[in-house]
Coordinates of C-alpha atoms in Angstrom, one line a residue:
X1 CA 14.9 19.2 18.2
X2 CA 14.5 18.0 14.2
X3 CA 11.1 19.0 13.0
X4 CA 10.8 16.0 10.3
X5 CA 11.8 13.6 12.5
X6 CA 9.6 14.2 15.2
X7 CA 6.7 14.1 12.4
X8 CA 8.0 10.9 11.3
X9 CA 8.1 9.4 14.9
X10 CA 4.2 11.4 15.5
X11 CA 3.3 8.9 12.7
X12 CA 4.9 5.7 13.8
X13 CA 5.1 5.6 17.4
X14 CA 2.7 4.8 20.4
X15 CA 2.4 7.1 23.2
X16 CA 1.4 6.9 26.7
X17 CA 0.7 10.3 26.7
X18 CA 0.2 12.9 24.1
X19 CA 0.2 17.0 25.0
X20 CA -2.2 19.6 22.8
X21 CA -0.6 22.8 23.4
X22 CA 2.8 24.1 23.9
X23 CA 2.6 27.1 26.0
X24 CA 3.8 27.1 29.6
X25 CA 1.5 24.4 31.3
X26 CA 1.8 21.9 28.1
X27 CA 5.3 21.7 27.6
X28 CA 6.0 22.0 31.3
X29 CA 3.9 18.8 31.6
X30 CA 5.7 17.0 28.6
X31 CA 9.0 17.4 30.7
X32 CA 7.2 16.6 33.4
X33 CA 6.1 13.2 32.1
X34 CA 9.0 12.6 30.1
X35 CA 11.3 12.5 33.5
X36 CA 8.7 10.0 34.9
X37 CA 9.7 7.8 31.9
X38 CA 6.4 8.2 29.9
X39 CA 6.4 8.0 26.2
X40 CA 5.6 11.5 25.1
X41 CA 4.0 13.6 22.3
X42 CA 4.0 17.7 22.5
X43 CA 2.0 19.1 19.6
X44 CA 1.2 22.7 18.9
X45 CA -0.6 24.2 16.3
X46 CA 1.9 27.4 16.1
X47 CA 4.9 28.0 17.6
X48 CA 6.3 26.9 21.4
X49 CA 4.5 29.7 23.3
X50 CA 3.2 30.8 20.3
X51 CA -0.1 32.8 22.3
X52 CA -0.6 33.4 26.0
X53 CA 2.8 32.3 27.7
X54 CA 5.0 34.3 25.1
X55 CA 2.6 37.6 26.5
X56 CA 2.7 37.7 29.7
X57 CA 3.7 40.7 32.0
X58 CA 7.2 38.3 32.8
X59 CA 6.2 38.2 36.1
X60 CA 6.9 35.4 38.5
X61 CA 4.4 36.4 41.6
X62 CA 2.7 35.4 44.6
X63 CA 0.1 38.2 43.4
X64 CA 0.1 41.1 45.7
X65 CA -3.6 41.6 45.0
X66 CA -4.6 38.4 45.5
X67 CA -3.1 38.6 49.3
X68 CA -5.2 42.0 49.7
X69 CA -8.3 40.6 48.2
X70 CA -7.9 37.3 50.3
X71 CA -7.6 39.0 53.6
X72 CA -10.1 41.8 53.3
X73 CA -12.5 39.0 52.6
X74 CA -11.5 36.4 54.0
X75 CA -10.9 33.7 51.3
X76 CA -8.6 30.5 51.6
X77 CA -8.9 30.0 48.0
X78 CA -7.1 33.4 47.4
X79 CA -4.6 33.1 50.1
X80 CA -3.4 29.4 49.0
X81 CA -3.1 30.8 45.6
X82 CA -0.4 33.0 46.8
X83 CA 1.2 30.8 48.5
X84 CA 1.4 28.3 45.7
X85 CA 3.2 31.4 43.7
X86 CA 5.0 32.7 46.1
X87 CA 7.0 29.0 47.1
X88 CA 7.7 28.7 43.5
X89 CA 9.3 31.8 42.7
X90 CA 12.5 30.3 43.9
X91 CA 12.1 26.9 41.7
X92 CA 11.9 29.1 38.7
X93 CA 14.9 31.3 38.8
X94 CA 16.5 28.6 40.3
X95 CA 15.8 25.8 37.3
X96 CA 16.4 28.4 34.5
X97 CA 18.6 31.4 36.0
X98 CA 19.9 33.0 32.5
X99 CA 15.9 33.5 31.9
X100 CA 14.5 34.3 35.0
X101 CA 15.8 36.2 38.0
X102 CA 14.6 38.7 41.0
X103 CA 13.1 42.1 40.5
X104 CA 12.6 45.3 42.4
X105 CA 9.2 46.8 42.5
X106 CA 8.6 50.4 43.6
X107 CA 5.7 51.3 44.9
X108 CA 5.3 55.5 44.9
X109 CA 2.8 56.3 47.6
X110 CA 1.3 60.1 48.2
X111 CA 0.9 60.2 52.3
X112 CA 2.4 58.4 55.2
X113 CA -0.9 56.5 55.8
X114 CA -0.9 55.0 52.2
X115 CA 2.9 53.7 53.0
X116 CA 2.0 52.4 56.6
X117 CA -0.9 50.0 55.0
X118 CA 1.0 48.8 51.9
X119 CA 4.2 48.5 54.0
X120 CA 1.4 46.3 56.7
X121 CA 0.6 44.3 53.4
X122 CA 4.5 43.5 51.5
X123 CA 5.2 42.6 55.4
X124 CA 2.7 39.6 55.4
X125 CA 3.9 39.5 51.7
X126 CA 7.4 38.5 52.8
X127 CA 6.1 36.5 55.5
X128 CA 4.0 34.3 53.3
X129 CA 7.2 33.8 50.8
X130 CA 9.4 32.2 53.6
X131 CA 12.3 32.5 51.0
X132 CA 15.5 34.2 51.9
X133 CA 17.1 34.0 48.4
X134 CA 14.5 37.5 47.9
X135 CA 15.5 40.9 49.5
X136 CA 12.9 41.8 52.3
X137 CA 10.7 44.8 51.4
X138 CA 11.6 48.3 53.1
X139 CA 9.8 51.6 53.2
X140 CA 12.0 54.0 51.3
X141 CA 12.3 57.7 52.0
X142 CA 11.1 60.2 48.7
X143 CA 15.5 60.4 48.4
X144 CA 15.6 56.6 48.9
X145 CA 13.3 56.5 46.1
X146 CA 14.6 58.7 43.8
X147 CA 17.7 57.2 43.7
X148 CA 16.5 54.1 42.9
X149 CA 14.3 55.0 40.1
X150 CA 14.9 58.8 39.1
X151 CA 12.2 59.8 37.0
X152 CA 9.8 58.6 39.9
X153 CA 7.1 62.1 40.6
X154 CA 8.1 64.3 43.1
X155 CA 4.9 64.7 44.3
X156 CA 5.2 61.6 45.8
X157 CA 5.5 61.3 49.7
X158 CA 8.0 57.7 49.4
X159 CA 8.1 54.8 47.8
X160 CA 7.6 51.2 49.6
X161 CA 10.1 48.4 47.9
X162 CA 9.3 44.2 47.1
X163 CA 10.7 41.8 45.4
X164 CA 9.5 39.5 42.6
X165 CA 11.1 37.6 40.3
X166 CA 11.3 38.2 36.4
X167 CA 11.6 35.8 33.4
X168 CA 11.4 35.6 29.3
X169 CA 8.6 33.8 29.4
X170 CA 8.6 32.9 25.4
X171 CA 12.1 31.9 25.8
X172 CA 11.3 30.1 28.9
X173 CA 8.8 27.9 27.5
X174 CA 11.1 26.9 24.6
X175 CA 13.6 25.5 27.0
X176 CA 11.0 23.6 28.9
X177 CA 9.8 22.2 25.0
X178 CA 13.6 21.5 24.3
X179 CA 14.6 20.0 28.1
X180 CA 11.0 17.7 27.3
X181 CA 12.7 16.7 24.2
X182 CA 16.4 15.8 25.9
X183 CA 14.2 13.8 28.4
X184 CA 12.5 11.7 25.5
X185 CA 9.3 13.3 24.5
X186 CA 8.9 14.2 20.9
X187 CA 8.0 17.9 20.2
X188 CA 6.9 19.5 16.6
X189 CA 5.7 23.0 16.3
X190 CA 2.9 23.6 13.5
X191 CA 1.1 20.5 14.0
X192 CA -2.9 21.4 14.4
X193 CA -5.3 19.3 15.6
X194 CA -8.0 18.7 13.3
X195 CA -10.1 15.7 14.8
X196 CA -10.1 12.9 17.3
X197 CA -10.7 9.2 16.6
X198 CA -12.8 7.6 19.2
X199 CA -12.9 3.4 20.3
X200 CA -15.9 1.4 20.8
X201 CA -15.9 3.0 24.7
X202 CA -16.1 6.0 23.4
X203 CA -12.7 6.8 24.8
X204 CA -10.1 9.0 22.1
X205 CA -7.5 6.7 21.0
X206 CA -6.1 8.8 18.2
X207 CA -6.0 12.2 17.1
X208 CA -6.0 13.6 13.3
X209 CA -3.2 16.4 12.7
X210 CA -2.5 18.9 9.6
X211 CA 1.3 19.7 9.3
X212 CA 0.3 23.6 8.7
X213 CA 3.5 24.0 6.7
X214 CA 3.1 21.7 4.4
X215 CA -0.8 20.4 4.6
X216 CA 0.9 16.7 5.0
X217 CA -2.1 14.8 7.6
X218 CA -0.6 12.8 9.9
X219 CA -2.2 10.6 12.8
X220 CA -0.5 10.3 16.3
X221 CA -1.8 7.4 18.7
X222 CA -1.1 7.5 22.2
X223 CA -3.3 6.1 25.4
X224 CA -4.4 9.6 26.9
X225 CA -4.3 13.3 25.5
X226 CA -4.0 16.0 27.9
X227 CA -5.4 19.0 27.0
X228 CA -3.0 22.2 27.4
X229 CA -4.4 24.8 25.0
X230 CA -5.2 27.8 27.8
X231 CA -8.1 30.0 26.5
X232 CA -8.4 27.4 23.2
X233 CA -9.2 24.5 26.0
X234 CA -12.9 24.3 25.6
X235 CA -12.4 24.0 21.4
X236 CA -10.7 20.5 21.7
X237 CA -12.7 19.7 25.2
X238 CA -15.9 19.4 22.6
X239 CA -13.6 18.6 19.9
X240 CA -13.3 15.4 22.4
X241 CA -17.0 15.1 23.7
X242 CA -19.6 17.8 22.1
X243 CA -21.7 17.1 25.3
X244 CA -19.5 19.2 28.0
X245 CA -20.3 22.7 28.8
X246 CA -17.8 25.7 28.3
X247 CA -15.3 26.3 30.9
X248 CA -13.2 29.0 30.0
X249 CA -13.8 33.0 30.0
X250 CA -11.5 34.9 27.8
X251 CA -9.8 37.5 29.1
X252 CA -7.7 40.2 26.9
X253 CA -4.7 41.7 28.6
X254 CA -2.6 44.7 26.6
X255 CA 1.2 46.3 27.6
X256 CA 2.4 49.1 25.7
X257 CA 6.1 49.1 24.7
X258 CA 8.5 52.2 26.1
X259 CA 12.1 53.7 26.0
X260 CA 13.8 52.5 29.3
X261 CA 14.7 55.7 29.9
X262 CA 10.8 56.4 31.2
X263 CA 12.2 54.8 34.2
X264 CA 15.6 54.5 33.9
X265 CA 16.0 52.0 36.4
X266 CA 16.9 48.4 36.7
X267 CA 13.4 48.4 38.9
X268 CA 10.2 48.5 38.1
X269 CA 6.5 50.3 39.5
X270 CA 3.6 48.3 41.1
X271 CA 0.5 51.1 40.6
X272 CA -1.5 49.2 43.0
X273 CA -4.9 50.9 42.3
X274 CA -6.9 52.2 39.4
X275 CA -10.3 53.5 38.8
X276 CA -11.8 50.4 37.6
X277 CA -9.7 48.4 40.4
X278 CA -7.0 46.9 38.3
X279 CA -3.2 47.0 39.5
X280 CA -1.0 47.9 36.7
X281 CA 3.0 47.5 36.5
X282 CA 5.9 49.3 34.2
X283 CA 8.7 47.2 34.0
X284 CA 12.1 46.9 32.8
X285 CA 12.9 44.5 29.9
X286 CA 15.9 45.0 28.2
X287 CA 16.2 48.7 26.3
X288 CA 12.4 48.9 26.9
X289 CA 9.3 49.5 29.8
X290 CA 6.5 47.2 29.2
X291 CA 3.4 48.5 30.8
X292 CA 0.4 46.6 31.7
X293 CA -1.8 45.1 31.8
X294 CA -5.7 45.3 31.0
X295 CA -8.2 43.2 31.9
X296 CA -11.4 42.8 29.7
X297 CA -13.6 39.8 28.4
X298 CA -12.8 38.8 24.9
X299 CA -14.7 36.7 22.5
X300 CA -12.6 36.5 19.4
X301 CA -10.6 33.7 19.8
X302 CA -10.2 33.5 16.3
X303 CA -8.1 36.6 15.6
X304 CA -5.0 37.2 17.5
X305 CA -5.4 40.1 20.3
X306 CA -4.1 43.5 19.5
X307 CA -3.7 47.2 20.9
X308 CA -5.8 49.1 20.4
X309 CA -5.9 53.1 20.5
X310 CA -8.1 53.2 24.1
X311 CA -6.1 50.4 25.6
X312 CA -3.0 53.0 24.8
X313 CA -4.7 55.8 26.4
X314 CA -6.1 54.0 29.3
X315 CA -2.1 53.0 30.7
X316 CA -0.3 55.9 29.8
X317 CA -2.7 57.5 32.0
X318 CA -2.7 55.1 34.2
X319 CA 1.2 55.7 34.3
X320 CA 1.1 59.3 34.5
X321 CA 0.8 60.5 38.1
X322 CA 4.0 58.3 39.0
X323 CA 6.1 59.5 36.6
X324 CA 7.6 63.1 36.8
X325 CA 7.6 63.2 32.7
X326 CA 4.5 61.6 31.4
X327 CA 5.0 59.4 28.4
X328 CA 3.3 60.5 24.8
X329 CA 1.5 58.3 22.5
X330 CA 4.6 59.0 20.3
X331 CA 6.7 57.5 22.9
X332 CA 5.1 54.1 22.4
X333 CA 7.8 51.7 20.4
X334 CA 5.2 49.1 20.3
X335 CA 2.3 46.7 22.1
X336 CA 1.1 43.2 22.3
X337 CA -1.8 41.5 24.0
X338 CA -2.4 37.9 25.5
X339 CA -5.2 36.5 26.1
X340 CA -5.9 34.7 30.0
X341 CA -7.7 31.2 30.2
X342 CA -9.9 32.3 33.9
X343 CA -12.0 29.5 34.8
X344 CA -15.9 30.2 34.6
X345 CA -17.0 31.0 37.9
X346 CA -20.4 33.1 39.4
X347 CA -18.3 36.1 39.6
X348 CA -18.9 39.3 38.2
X349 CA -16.1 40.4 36.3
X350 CA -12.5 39.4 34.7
X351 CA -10.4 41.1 37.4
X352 CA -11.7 38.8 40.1
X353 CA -11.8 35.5 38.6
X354 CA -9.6 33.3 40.3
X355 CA -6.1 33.0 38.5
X356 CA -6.2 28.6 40.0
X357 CA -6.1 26.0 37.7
X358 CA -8.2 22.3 37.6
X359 CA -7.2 19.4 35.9
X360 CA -10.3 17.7 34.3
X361 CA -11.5 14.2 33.4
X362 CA -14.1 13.7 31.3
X363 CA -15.3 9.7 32.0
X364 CA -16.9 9.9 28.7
X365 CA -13.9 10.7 26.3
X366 CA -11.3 9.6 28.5
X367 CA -9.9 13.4 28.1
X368 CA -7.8 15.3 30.4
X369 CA -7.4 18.9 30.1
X370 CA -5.4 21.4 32.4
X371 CA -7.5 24.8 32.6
X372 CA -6.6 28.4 34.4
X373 CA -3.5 28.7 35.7
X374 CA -0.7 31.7 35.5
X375 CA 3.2 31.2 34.7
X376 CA 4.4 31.0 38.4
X377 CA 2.6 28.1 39.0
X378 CA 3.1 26.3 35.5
X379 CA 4.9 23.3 37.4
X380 CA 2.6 22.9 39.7
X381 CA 0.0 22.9 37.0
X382 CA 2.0 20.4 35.3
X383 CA 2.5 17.9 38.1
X384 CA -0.6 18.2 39.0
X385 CA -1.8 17.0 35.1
X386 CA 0.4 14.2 35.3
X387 CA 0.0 12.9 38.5
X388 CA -2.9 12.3 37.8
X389 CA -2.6 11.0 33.7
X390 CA -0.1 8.8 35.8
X391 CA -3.5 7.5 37.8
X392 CA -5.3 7.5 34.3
X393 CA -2.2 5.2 33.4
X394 CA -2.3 2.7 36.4
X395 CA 1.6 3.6 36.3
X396 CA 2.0 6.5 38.7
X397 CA 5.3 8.0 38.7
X398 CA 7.1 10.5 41.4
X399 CA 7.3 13.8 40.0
X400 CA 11.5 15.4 39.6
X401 CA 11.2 18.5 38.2
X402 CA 11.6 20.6 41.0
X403 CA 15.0 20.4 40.7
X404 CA 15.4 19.9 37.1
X405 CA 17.6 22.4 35.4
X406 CA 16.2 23.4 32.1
X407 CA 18.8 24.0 29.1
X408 CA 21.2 26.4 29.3
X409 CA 20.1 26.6 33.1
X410 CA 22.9 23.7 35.0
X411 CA 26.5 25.8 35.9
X412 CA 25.4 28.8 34.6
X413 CA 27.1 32.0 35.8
X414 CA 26.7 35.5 34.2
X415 CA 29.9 36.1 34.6
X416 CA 31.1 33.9 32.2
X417 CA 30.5 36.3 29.5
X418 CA 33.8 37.7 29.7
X419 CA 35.4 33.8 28.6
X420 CA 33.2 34.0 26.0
X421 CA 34.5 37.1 24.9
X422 CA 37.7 36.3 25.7
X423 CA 37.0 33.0 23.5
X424 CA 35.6 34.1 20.6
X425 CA 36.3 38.1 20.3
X426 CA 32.7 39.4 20.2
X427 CA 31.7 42.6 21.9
X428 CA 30.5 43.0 25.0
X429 CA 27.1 43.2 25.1
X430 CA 27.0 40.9 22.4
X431 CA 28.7 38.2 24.9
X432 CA 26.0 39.1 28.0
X433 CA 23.1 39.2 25.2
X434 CA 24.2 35.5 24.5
X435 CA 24.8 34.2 28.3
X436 CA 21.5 35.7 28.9
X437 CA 19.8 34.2 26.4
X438 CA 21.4 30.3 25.4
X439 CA 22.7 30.4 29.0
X440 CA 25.5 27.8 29.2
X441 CA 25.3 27.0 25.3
X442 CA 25.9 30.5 24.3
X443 CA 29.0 29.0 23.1
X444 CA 27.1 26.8 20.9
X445 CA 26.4 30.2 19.2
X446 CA 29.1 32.0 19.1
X447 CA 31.5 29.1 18.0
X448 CA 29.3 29.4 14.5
X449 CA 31.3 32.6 13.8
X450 CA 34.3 30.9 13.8
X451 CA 33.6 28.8 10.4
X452 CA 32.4 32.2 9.1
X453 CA 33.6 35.4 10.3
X454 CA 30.3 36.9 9.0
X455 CA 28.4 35.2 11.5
X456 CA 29.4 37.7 14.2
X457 CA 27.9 40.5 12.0
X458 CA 25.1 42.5 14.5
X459 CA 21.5 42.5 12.4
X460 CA 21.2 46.1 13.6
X461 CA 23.3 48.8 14.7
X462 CA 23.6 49.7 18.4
X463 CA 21.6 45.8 19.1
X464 CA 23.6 42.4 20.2
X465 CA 21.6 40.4 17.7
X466 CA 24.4 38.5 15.5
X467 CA 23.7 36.4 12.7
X468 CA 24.7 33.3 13.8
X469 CA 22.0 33.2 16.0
X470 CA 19.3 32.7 13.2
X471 CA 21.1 30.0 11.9
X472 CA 21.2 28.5 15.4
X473 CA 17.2 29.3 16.0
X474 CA 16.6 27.4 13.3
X475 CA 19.4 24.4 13.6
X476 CA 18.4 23.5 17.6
X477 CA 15.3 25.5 18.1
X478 CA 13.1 24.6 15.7
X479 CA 12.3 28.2 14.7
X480 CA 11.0 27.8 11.1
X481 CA 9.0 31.5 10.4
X482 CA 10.2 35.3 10.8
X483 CA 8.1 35.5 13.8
X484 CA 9.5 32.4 15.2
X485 CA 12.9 34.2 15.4
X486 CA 11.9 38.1 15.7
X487 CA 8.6 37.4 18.4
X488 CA 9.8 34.5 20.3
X489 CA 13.3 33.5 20.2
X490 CA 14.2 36.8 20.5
X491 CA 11.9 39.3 22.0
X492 CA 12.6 41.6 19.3
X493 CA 8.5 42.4 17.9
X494 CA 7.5 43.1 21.5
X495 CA 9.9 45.8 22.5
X496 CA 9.9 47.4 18.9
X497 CA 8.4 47.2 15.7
X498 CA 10.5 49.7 13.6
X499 CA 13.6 47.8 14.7
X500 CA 11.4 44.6 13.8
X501 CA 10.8 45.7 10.2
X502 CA 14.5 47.0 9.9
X503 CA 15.8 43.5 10.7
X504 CA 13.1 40.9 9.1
X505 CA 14.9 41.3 5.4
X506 CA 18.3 39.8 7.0
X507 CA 17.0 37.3 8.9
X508 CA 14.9 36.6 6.2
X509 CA 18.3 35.8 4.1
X510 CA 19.6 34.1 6.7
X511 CA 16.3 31.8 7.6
X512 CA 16.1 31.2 3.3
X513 CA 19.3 30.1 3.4
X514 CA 18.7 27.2 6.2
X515 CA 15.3 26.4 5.5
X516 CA 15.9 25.8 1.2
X517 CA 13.5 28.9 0.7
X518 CA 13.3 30.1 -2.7
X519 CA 13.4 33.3 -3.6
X520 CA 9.5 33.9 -4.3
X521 CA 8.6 32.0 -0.5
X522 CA 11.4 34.3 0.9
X523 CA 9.5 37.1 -0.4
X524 CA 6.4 36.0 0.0
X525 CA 7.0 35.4 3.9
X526 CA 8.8 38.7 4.4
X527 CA 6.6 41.1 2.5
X528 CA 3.3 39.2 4.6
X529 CA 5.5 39.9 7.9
X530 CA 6.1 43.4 7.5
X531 CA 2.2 43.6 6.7
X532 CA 1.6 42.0 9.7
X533 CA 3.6 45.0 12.0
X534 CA 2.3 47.9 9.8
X535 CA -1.2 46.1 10.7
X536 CA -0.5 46.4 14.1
X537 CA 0.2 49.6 14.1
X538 CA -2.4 51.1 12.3
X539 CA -5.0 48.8 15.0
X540 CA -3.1 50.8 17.7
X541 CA -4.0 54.0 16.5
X542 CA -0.3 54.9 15.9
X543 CA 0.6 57.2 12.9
X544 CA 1.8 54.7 9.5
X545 CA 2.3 57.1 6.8
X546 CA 6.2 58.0 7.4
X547 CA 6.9 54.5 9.6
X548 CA 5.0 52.0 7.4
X549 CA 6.7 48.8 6.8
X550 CA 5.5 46.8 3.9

C-alpha cells in the first residue's frame, strides 16, 4: 500500500464503487468487492480501524446472551443472530489464523443449580455452532477449575468451560484493508470526507475529500458510495440527503487494562450477570487482562471515548467476587473505550438493542450505507453490502471471500518461528511476536535486520518489539503517526501506557527517519502524543504526578 499513489489514482480514476470507512465492515466490503472484480475506493478519515473495530472486546462470538435472551423470550431475530456468529467463527480464524484463534472461557459458578442451567445453556450453545474445529464445553469440578485458571475464588462451587474464538481486531482490519488492496482496490488512510456532489437526479456522483495530513482537496468519482462509518453512519447518511431521519444510537463500551497475572491463565472469565444485567469478560491478551465491557448511551461523537474513574470502579467490582485477589485501581496499566453503532429500535435500553446490521438504500441519493453489526459477522455484513451495490450496479457478482486468506494468513504455521529464528538469529519471543503478528511475512521483517544489525534492537526491555518493525509499519502498512504504530499496528497503548510513553521517542526516530520529518514535526508529534496518554490518564482518575508523560 503507497499512500501518494493511491491519492493520485483517488483523483484520476473512476470507480464502480467507493467505501467511506475503514473499520471492520468497510474494508471487509472493499475486499469483498474487489474479488468480484469491481473497481474500488477505501477512504478513511483516520487510520484503518482507527475507532470502533480497533476496540473491541477481540471476541469472535455467537453471543451467549443473545441465545439466553432469544429463548427466554422467544425471539427468532436473537436466535438467527447467533447463529450468524456462531457459523462464522470458523471462517475467521480460518482466513486469518496468526490474528485470530480459539479461546477458553471459564465460567465460576457458586451452587450446583447455577452450573446445571448454564451447563443446559453452553449445551444448546455447542449445538447451535455445529463446528467441530471448537472444543465442546464441559462442567469442571472447583479442582478442574483451579487448575485451569489459578487465581479463580475459592468460594466458588465449579466452573462451566466454552469455547470462543479470539482475534486482534486492529490488526485484523489492516489485513483486510491490505488483502483489498492486493485484490485491486485503492486504500488511503487520512482522507476525510468533506462533501458530496450530487447529478441532475439528485443521485451522488462524486465526493469532496481533505487529505488531513497535508490539507491537499482531492475529488474521487465512482458510481455508488457505500457508507461504512459505524456510529459516524448517520453524519454522511445526511451528508448525502439532509431529509433521512437518524438511525444510529451510540453506545460507549470501556475495558480496563491488567497484569496477566490477575488470571494467570491462557483462558479467560465469562461473568454472565451483573446488577444492571450486563455480561462482562476478563480476557487474556498478550502480558495483559482486558476487562469489559460497559454499555451506556453516548452522545459525543465528536470527542474520542475515554475511561473514566466510575467506569474503573464499576469492573473491578464487577471482577471481584471471581477472583481470589481483587485487583486495585493501582493495578490498572491502562483503558480504552469504543463506541457501538446499535440500530434505533423501540427498545428501552443499550444492552438490548439488537447487535444485526441493515444495509440501506436511499432512492433519493442513490446512497448505500451498512449500519449495526459486530466483528463476527463483518463478512456477512460485507457481502451483504455488496451483493446488493452489485444489484445497484446491474453487474452482480458471486461473493469469494469465504475462503479468502487474508495476508500473512495462506501456509501459516506457528511453528515456524523457530526457522525464523534459526534464519535470522532473533530471540525467541521476538520470532513468535513476529509469526503472530505479520504471519507468513514475518520474514519480510526480520530480513530488514540483516542490512542493519540495529534493526533487531527491542524498543523496550523485557518486550519483542524490534525496530525494524517501525520501518516496516510504515514501508507496507501505511502507518504514518505514533498512534498508527503504538495503538494499532501494535497493540502497545491499549495494554499499557507507561510502556507507551517509554517507547514513543524511539519510534518517533525511527518513523522521522522514513517519513522526512524534521526535527521540529518530530517533536511536535511526540510531545502532542505523550499529552495525549497523560490526558488519558488523568480522565481515568488515575494518579499523574510521578507517571506523567509529557
Amino acid at each position: 500500500m503507497n499512500r501518494d499513489a493511491a491519492k493520485r489514482q483517488l483523483q484520476t480514476d473512476q470507480f464502480d464503487i467507493c467505501i467511506i470507512g475503514a473499520g471492520a465492515s468497510g474494508a471487509g466490503a472493499a475486499l469483498d468487492a474487489a474479488l468480484r472484480g469491481y473497481r474500488v475506493a477505501l477512504i478513511d478519515r483516520g487510520d484503518f480501524s482507527g475507532e470502533t473495530s480497533s476496540r473491541s472486546t477481540k471476541l469472535i462470538h455467537g453471543g451467549v446472551r443473545y441465545l439466553e435472551q432469544a429463548i427466554k423470550k422467544l425471539d427468532l431475530a436473537q436466535l438467527k443472530q447467533v447463529r450468524h456468529g456462531l457459523a462464522e467463527r470458523r471462517t475467521v480464524i480460518r482466513n486469518a489464523p496468526h490474528l485470530a484463534h480459539p479461546l477458553g472461557l471459564l465460567t465460576p459458578v457458586f451452587s450446583r443449580f447455577e452450573g446445571l442451567y448454564i451447563s443446559f445453556g453452553l449445551a444448546l450453545y455447542d449445538f447451535f455452532a455445529h463446528d467441530s474445529t471448537f472444543p465442546k464445553g464441559q462442567w469442571l469440578s472447583r479442582k478442574q477449575a483451579l487448575a485451569t485458571m489459578p487465581t479463580l475464588t475459592p468460594r466458588m462451587h465449579s466452573a462451566v468451560q466454552y469455547y470462543d474464538g479470539q482475534l486482534n481486531d486492529a490488526r485484523y482490519a489492516l489485513a483486510l484493508a491490505q488483502s483489498a488492496a492486493e485484490a485491486g482496490a485503492t486504500v488511503a488512510n487520512y482522507v476525510a470526507l468533506t462533501g458530496f456532489s450530487h447529478d441532475t437526479t439528485g443521485r451522488v456522483n462524486q465526493a469532496t475529500l481533505t487529505d488531513q495530513l497535508t490539507g491537499d482537496s482531492l475529488t474521487v468519482r465512482a458510481k455508488l458510495f457505500l457508507n461504512c462509518t459505524g456510529p459516524y453512519a448517520d453524519a454522511v447518511r445526511l451528508m448525502a440527503n439532509p431529509a433521512l431521519e437518524p438511525r444510529i444510537r451510540p453506545s460507549k463500551g470501556v475495558h480496563i487494562v491488567l497484569p496477566r497475572s490477575v488470571l494467570n491463565s491462557d483462558s479467560a472469565i465469562l461473568i454472565p450477570k451483573t446488577p444492571d444485567g450486563r455480561v462482562v469478560f476478563a480476557i487474556p491478551f498478550g502480558d495483559s487482562v482486558f476487562v469489559g465491557t460497559t454499555d451506556d448511551d453516548y452522545h459525543s461523537l465528536s470527542e474520542e471515548p475515554v475511561l473514566e474513574p466510575a467506569e474503573v470502579d464499576y469492573l473491578l467490582e464487577t471482577l471481584a467476587p471471581y477472583v481470589a485477589e481483587v485487583p486495585k485501581r493501582s493495578d490498572v496499566r491502562a483503558g480504552f473505550g469504543g463506541i457501538r453503532p446499535l440500530i434505533v429500535s423501540s427498545r428501552a435500553d443499550t444492552k438490548t438493542l439488537l447487535r444485526d446490521h441493515e444495509v440501506e438504500h436511499d432512492e433519493t441519493s442513490g446512497l448505500l450505507s451498512l449500519l449495526g453489526g459486530k466483528w463476527t459477522t463483518y463478512r456477512l455484513m460485507a457481502q451483504d453490502a455488496i451483493d446488493r451495490a452489485g444489484a445497484q450496479l446491474n453487474q452482480p457478482v458471486a461473493c469469494t471471500t469465504a475462503t479468502h486468506y487474508l495476508v500473512g494468513g495462506e501456509g501459516y504455521h506457528f511453528a515456524d518461528w523457530a526457522k525464523l529464528q534459526q534464519q535470522y538469529n532473533l530471540p525467541d519471543d521476538v520470532c513468535q511476536h513476529l509469526l503472530r503478528t505479520y504471519g507468513n511475512r514475518a520474514d519480510r521483517v526480520a530480513a530488514l535486520t540483516r542490512t542493519d544489525a540495529s534493526l533487531a534492537d527491542r524498543l523496550l526491555d523485557g518486550q519483542p518489539y524490534i525496530r525494524a518493525e517501525v520501518l516496516y509499519q510504515v514501508e507496507h502498512e501505511m502507518a504514518v503517526t505514533l498512534r498508527d504504530v503504538l495503538a494499532r499496528r501494535w497493540r502497545l497503548e491499549l495494554a499499557d501506557w507507561q510502556l507507551t510513553a517509554q517507547a514513543a521517542p524511539q519510534v518517533a526516530d525511527l518513523m522521522a527517519q522514513s517519513l522526512g520529518w524534521t526535527t521540529g514535526q518530530r517533536d511536535s508529534y511526540l510531545s502532542d502524543y505523550l499529552s495525549l496518554l497523560t490526558a488519558f490518564r488523568e480522565q481515568a482518575g488515575m494518579p499523574t504526578d510521578a507517571r506523567s508523560f509529557a
